[in-house]
Amino acid sequence: MARSLIGSILVRRLPDGELLTGRIVETEAYEAGDPSSHAFRGPTARNRSMFARHLHAYVYFIYGTAFCLNISSEGDGVGAAVLIRALEPLQGLDAMRARRGAAIADRDLARGPGRLCSAFAIDRSLDGSDLETDEELWLAAGESPANIGESVRIGLTKAVERLHRFYVRGSRFVSGPRSLSP
DNA sequence: CAGAGGATCGGCT
DNA sequence: GCCGATCCTCTGG
């Protein structure tokens, strides 16, 4: 699912009705039994959305500064999700810039999991949303790119060797060190 | 109840 | 490239 989400469109409807859209260009998989996954030790108040049926949002707060968006990926009761790590902004760039900063370049608006949540006004209030029925956050079909790269995941201390990060090869909207996204 | 650590970011060198 | 900010969550006693 982490691979197949590359190229899909994330859509956010703001409280004022404005639509923000972005193309998913980078994801990471956190599968069942993965020691680096928040779900590894079982369900808690924070991570329970990871155990929801597929296509539910799991949003968490990290380092006291940033939110991160995941999409649950398995059946009811199985803790697994895909972290959305970067978007190519398509629609609503001015509204994103209003949240991220007036001088932020297009490429930096949603490059990184915390930045994309800031740009798209995603926080814990959207945790648990069903993306198949929700009116504030959902997915739309997009073209799957021809060339999808894969690498180790970013920022982990456990299970660092797994090749569970996927990205659009050649896209300047992908986060992380260049050495990981050749 | 205290303490440690984290799927990050931005600023500075 | 390195470092600190900042606070929520989970763990262990």
mmCIF file of N, CA, C and O in Angstrom, chain A residues 63-121:
data_model
loop_
_atom_site.group_PDB
_atom_site.id
_atom_site.type_symbol
_atom_site.label_atom_id
_atom_site.label_comp_id
_atom_site.label_asym_id
_atom_site.label_seq_id
_atom_site.Cartn_x
_atom_site.Cartn_y
_atom_site.Cartn_z
ATOM 1 N N TYR A 63 8.003 15.265 18.974
ATOM 2 C CA TYR A 63 9.064 16.220 19.335
ATOM 3 C C TYR A 63 8.522 17.553 19.815
ATOM 4 O O TYR A 63 9.226 18.568 19.744
ATOM 5 N N GLY A 64 7.281 17.569 20.278
ATOM 6 C CA GLY A 64 6.729 18.818 20.788
ATOM 7 C C GLY A 64 6.490 19.867 19.733
ATOM 8 O O GLY A 64 6.174 21.008 20.058
ATOM 9 N N THR A 65 6.640 19.514 18.461
ATOM 10 C CA THR A 65 6.579 20.544 17.415
ATOM 11 C C THR A 65 5.748 20.183 16.195
ATOM 12 O O THR A 65 5.268 21.090 15.523
ATOM 13 N N ALA A 66 5.609 18.910 15.872
ATOM 14 C CA ALA A 66 5.050 18.562 14.559
ATOM 15 C C ALA A 66 4.020 17.441 14.650
ATOM 16 O O ALA A 66 4.113 16.561 15.514
ATOM 17 N N PHE A 67 3.048 17.491 13.733
ATOM 18 C CA PHE A 67 2.118 16.384 13.557
ATOM 19 C C PHE A 67 2.563 15.561 12.354
ATOM 20 O O PHE A 67 3.192 16.092 11.433
ATOM 21 N N CYS A 68 2.225 14.254 12.383
ATOM 22 C CA CYS A 68 2.511 13.387 11.247
ATOM 23 C C CYS A 68 1.252 12.620 10.878
ATOM 24 O O CYS A 68 0.521 12.145 11.752
ATOM 25 N N LEU A 69 0.999 12.475 9.567
ATOM 26 C CA LEU A 69 -0.183 11.787 9.052
ATOM 27 C C LEU A 69 0.171 10.401 8.534
ATOM 28 O O LEU A 69 1.099 10.246 7.739
ATOM 29 N N ASN A 70 -0.589 9.409 9.024
ATOM 30 C CA ASN A 70 -0.478 8.037 8.522
ATOM 31 C C ASN A 70 -1.841 7.598 8.033
ATOM 32 O O ASN A 70 -2.865 8.140 8.468
ATOM 33 N N ILE A 71 -1.852 6.563 7.185
ATOM 34 C CA ILE A 71 -3.105 5.966 6.744
ATOM 35 C C ILE A 71 -3.055 4.483 7.091
ATOM 36 O O ILE A 71 -2.126 3.771 6.663
ATOM 37 N N SER A 72 -4.035 4.021 7.888
ATOM 38 C CA SER A 72 -4.043 2.620 8.310
ATOM 39 C C SER A 72 -4.179 1.727 7.082
ATOM 40 O O SER A 72 -4.821 2.099 6.098
ATOM 41 N N SER A 73 -3.571 0.554 7.178
ATOM 42 C CA SER A 73 -3.375 -0.224 5.945
ATOM 43 C C SER A 73 -3.866 -1.656 5.994
ATOM 44 O O SER A 73 -3.810 -2.352 4.988
ATOM 45 N N GLU A 74 -4.336 -2.124 7.170
ATOM 46 C CA GLU A 74 -4.749 -3.534 7.246
ATOM 47 C C GLU A 74 -6.191 -3.634 7.710
ATOM 48 O O GLU A 74 -6.913 -2.651 7.712
ATOM 49 N N GLY A 75 -6.575 -4.843 8.099
ATOM 50 C CA GLY A 75 -7.951 -5.056 8.559
ATOM 51 C C GLY A 75 -8.140 -4.579 9.983
ATOM 52 O O GLY A 75 -7.174 -4.262 10.683
ATOM 53 N N ASP A 76 -9.379 -4.532 10.408
ATOM 54 C CA ASP A 76 -9.726 -4.131 11.766
ATOM 55 C C ASP A 76 -8.953 -4.978 12.776
ATOM 56 O O ASP A 76 -8.926 -6.194 12.684
ATOM 57 N N GLY A 77 -8.266 -4.305 13.738
ATOM 58 C CA GLY A 77 -7.559 -5.027 14.781
ATOM 59 C C GLY A 77 -6.085 -5.265 14.508
ATOM 60 O O GLY A 77 -5.357 -5.693 15.403
ATOM 61 N N VAL A 78 -5.637 -5.002 13.280
ATOM 62 C CA VAL A 78 -4.219 -5.159 12.949
ATOM 63 C C VAL A 78 -3.559 -3.782 12.922
ATOM 64 O O VAL A 78 -4.018 -2.881 12.221
ATOM 65 N N GLY A 79 -2.478 -3.608 13.700
ATOM 66 C CA GLY A 79 -1.811 -2.311 13.783
ATOM 67 C C GLY A 79 -0.765 -2.130 12.700
ATOM 68 O O GLY A 79 0.339 -2.653 12.795
ATOM 69 N N ALA A 80 -1.102 -1.375 11.675
ATOM 70 C CA ALA A 80 -0.171 -1.114 10.571
ATOM 71 C C ALA A 80 -0.636 0.135 9.844
ATOM 72 O O ALA A 80 -1.828 0.421 9.795
ATOM 73 N N ALA A 81 0.333 0.889 9.282
ATOM 74 C CA ALA A 81 -0.040 2.134 8.615
ATOM 75 C C ALA A 81 1.069 2.588 7.679
ATOM 76 O O ALA A 81 2.204 2.118 7.749
ATOM 77 N N VAL A 82 0.693 3.533 6.825
ATOM 78 C CA VAL A 82 1.638 4.152 5.903
ATOM 79 C C VAL A 82 1.803 5.615 6.312
ATOM 80 O O VAL A 82 0.820 6.349 6.411
ATOM 81 N N LEU A 83 3.048 6.021 6.584
ATOM 82 C CA LEU A 83 3.349 7.420 6.889
ATOM 83 C C LEU A 83 3.468 8.203 5.583
ATOM 84 O O LEU A 83 4.201 7.784 4.679
ATOM 85 N N ILE A 84 2.745 9.315 5.490
ATOM 86 C CA ILE A 84 2.868 10.185 4.320
ATOM 87 C C ILE A 84 3.996 11.177 4.607
ATOM 88 O O ILE A 84 3.893 11.984 5.530
ATOM 89 N N ARG A 85 5.076 11.111 3.856
ATOM 90 C CA ARG A 85 6.279 11.898 4.172
ATOM 91 C C ARG A 85 6.446 13.169 3.356
ATOM 92 O O ARG A 85 7.165 14.082 3.783
ATOM 93 N N ALA A 86 5.829 13.232 2.182
ATOM 94 C CA ALA A 86 5.976 14.453 1.379
ATOM 95 C C ALA A 86 4.921 14.521 0.295
ATOM 96 O O ALA A 86 4.477 13.489 -0.213
ATOM 97 N N LEU A 87 4.510 15.755 -0.018
ATOM 98 C CA LEU A 87 3.526 16.014 -1.070
ATOM 99 C C LEU A 87 4.084 17.045 -2.044
ATOM 100 O O LEU A 87 4.831 17.944 -1.647
ATOM 101 N N GLU A 88 3.662 16.899 -3.289
ATOM 102 C CA GLU A 88 3.884 17.961 -4.274
ATOM 103 C C GLU A 88 2.629 18.816 -4.276
ATOM 104 O O GLU A 88 1.569 18.342 -4.685
ATOM 105 N N PRO A 89 2.710 20.069 -3.789
ATOM 106 C CA PRO A 89 1.498 20.894 -3.699
ATOM 107 C C PRO A 89 0.916 21.148 -5.083
ATOM 108 O O PRO A 89 1.648 21.457 -6.023
ATOM 109 N N LEU A 90 -0.409 20.998 -5.197
ATOM 110 C CA LEU A 90 -1.057 21.195 -6.500
ATOM 111 C C LEU A 90 -2.028 22.371 -6.468
ATOM 112 O O LEU A 90 -2.056 23.193 -7.365
ATOM 113 N N GLN A 91 -2.829 22.440 -5.407
ATOM 114 C CA GLN A 91 -3.939 23.385 -5.367
ATOM 115 C C GLN A 91 -3.988 24.009 -3.971
ATOM 116 O O GLN A 91 -3.833 23.303 -2.975
ATOM 117 N N GLY A 92 -4.185 25.328 -3.901
ATOM 118 C CA GLY A 92 -4.293 26.005 -2.610
ATOM 119 C C GLY A 92 -2.956 26.434 -2.034
ATOM 120 O O GLY A 92 -2.804 26.543 -0.807
ATOM 121 N N LEU A 93 -1.984 26.708 -2.905
ATOM 122 C CA LEU A 93 -0.634 27.046 -2.419
ATOM 123 C C LEU A 93 -0.620 28.304 -1.553
ATOM 124 O O LEU A 93 0.145 28.383 -0.597
ATOM 125 N N ASP A 94 -1.472 29.259 -1.886
ATOM 126 C CA ASP A 94 -1.502 30.487 -1.083
ATOM 127 C C ASP A 94 -1.981 30.206 0.338
ATOM 128 O O ASP A 94 -1.439 30.745 1.304
ATOM 129 N N ALA A 95 -2.981 29.347 0.460
ATOM 130 C CA ALA A 95 -3.484 28.991 1.792
ATOM 131 C C ALA A 95 -2.426 28.211 2.573
ATOM 132 O O ALA A 95 -2.295 28.356 3.785
ATOM 133 N N MET A 96 -1.674 27.370 1.872
ATOM 134 C CA MET A 96 -0.585 26.633 2.541
ATOM 135 C C MET A 96 0.477 27.611 3.030
ATOM 136 O O MET A 96 0.979 27.509 4.144
ATOM 137 N N ARG A 97 0.800 28.575 2.192
ATOM 138 C CA ARG A 97 1.827 29.564 2.546
ATOM 139 C C ARG A 97 1.356 30.431 3.714
ATOM 140 O O ARG A 97 2.165 30.853 4.545
ATOM 141 N N ALA A 98 0.079 30.658 3.795
ATOM 142 C CA ALA A 98 -0.459 31.441 4.913
ATOM 143 C C ALA A 98 -0.195 30.717 6.230
ATOM 144 O O ALA A 98 0.002 31.341 7.270
ATOM 145 N N ARG A 99 -0.165 29.391 6.202
ATOM 146 C CA ARG A 99 0.077 28.624 7.413
ATOM 147 C C ARG A 99 1.564 28.392 7.655
ATOM 148 O O ARG A 99 2.020 28.419 8.789
ATOM 149 N N ARG A 100 2.316 28.171 6.572
ATOM 150 C CA ARG A 100 3.726 27.779 6.696
ATOM 151 C C ARG A 100 4.669 28.979 6.723
ATOM 152 O O ARG A 100 5.794 28.870 7.211
ATOM 153 N N GLY A 101 4.246 30.095 6.132
ATOM 154 C CA GLY A 101 5.124 31.259 6.060
ATOM 155 C C GLY A 101 5.104 31.826 4.653
ATOM 156 O O GLY A 101 5.172 31.071 3.682
ATOM 157 N N ALA A 102 5.034 33.145 4.578
ATOM 158 C CA ALA A 102 4.851 33.814 3.283
ATOM 159 C C ALA A 102 6.022 33.589 2.335
ATOM 160 O O ALA A 102 5.858 33.593 1.123
ATOM 161 N N ALA A 103 7.224 33.388 2.904
ATOM 162 C CA ALA A 103 8.413 33.308 2.058
ATOM 163 C C ALA A 103 8.808 31.874 1.716
ATOM 164 O O ALA A 103 9.848 31.640 1.103
ATOM 165 N N ILE A 104 7.979 30.891 2.121
ATOM 166 C CA ILE A 104 8.342 29.493 1.885
ATOM 167 C C ILE A 104 8.209 29.148 0.396
ATOM 168 O O ILE A 104 7.190 29.419 -0.224
ATOM 169 N N ALA A 105 9.261 28.546 -0.151
ATOM 170 C CA ALA A 105 9.240 28.147 -1.564
ATOM 171 C C ALA A 105 8.258 26.994 -1.773
ATOM 172 O O ALA A 105 8.011 26.204 -0.856
ATOM 173 N N ASP A 106 7.716 26.906 -2.987
ATOM 174 C CA ASP A 106 6.770 25.824 -3.304
ATOM 175 C C ASP A 106 7.309 24.460 -2.875
ATOM 176 O O ASP A 106 6.594 23.656 -2.296
ATOM 177 N N ARG A 107 8.551 24.225 -3.158
ATOM 178 C CA ARG A 107 9.113 22.888 -2.932
ATOM 179 C C ARG A 107 9.175 22.551 -1.443
ATOM 180 O O ARG A 107 9.196 21.379 -1.077
ATOM 181 N N ASP A 108 9.198 23.572 -0.593
ATOM 182 C CA ASP A 108 9.313 23.334 0.851
ATOM 183 C C ASP A 108 7.974 23.350 1.589
ATOM 184 O O ASP A 108 7.928 23.113 2.792
ATOM 185 N N LEU A 109 6.885 23.622 0.890
ATOM 186 C CA LEU A 109 5.589 23.742 1.579
ATOM 187 C C LEU A 109 5.176 22.446 2.259
ATOM 188 O O LEU A 109 4.653 22.463 3.371
ATOM 189 N N ALA A 110 5.394 21.313 1.587
ATOM 190 C CA ALA A 110 4.910 20.032 2.117
ATOM 191 C C ALA A 110 5.964 18.945 1.987
ATOM 192 O O ALA A 110 5.647 17.765 1.871
ATOM 193 N N ARG A 111 7.252 19.355 2.036
ATOM 194 C CA ARG A 111 8.358 18.398 1.936
ATOM 195 C C ARG A 111 8.790 18.008 3.336
ATOM 196 O O ARG A 111 9.522 18.727 3.994
ATOM 197 N N GLY A 112 8.288 16.870 3.805
ATOM 198 C CA GLY A 112 8.519 16.420 5.171
ATOM 199 C C GLY A 112 7.186 16.164 5.853
ATOM 200 O O GLY A 112 6.218 16.888 5.614
ATOM 201 N N PRO A 113 7.111 15.146 6.711
ATOM 202 C CA PRO A 113 5.835 14.757 7.326
ATOM 203 C C PRO A 113 5.223 15.826 8.222
ATOM 204 O O PRO A 113 3.992 15.984 8.258
ATOM 205 N N GLY A 114 6.059 16.573 8.930
ATOM 206 C CA GLY A 114 5.537 17.633 9.789
ATOM 207 C C GLY A 114 5.102 18.842 8.974
ATOM 208 O O GLY A 114 4.083 19.473 9.258
ATOM 209 N N ARG A 115 5.880 19.158 7.951
ATOM 210 C CA ARG A 115 5.549 20.310 7.109
ATOM 211 C C ARG A 115 4.244 20.099 6.367
ATOM 212 O O ARG A 115 3.435 21.031 6.250
ATOM 213 N N LEU A 116 4.016 18.902 5.856
ATOM 214 C CA LEU A 116 2.788 18.691 5.089
ATOM 215 C C LEU A 116 1.563 18.786 5.989
ATOM 216 O O LEU A 116 0.504 19.272 5.560
ATOM 217 N N CYS A 117 1.694 18.354 7.232
ATOM 218 C CA CYS A 117 0.563 18.495 8.151
ATOM 219 C C CYS A 117 0.297 19.966 8.473
ATOM 220 O O CYS A 117 -0.849 20.395 8.552
ATOM 221 N N SER A 118 1.369 20.735 8.626
ATOM 222 C CA SER A 118 1.213 22.167 8.864
ATOM 223 C C SER A 118 0.540 22.830 7.664
ATOM 224 O O SER A 118 -0.422 23.583 7.807
ATOM 225 N N ALA A 119 1.024 22.541 6.460
ATOM 226 C CA ALA A 119 0.484 23.154 5.236
ATOM 227 C C ALA A 119 -0.979 22.791 5.035
ATOM 228 O O ALA A 119 -1.777 23.610 4.592
ATOM 229 N N PHE A 120 -1.352 21.540 5.368
ATOM 230 C CA PHE A 120 -2.707 21.045 5.127
ATOM 231 C C PHE A 120 -3.606 21.151 6.363
ATOM 232 O O PHE A 120 -4.718 20.629 6.361
ATOM 233 N N ALA A 121 -3.136 21.826 7.403
ATOM 234 C CA ALA A 121 -3.944 22.018 8.614
ATOM 235 C C ALA A 121 -4.435 20.686 9.177
ATOM 236 O O ALA A 121 -5.612 20.511 9.485
#
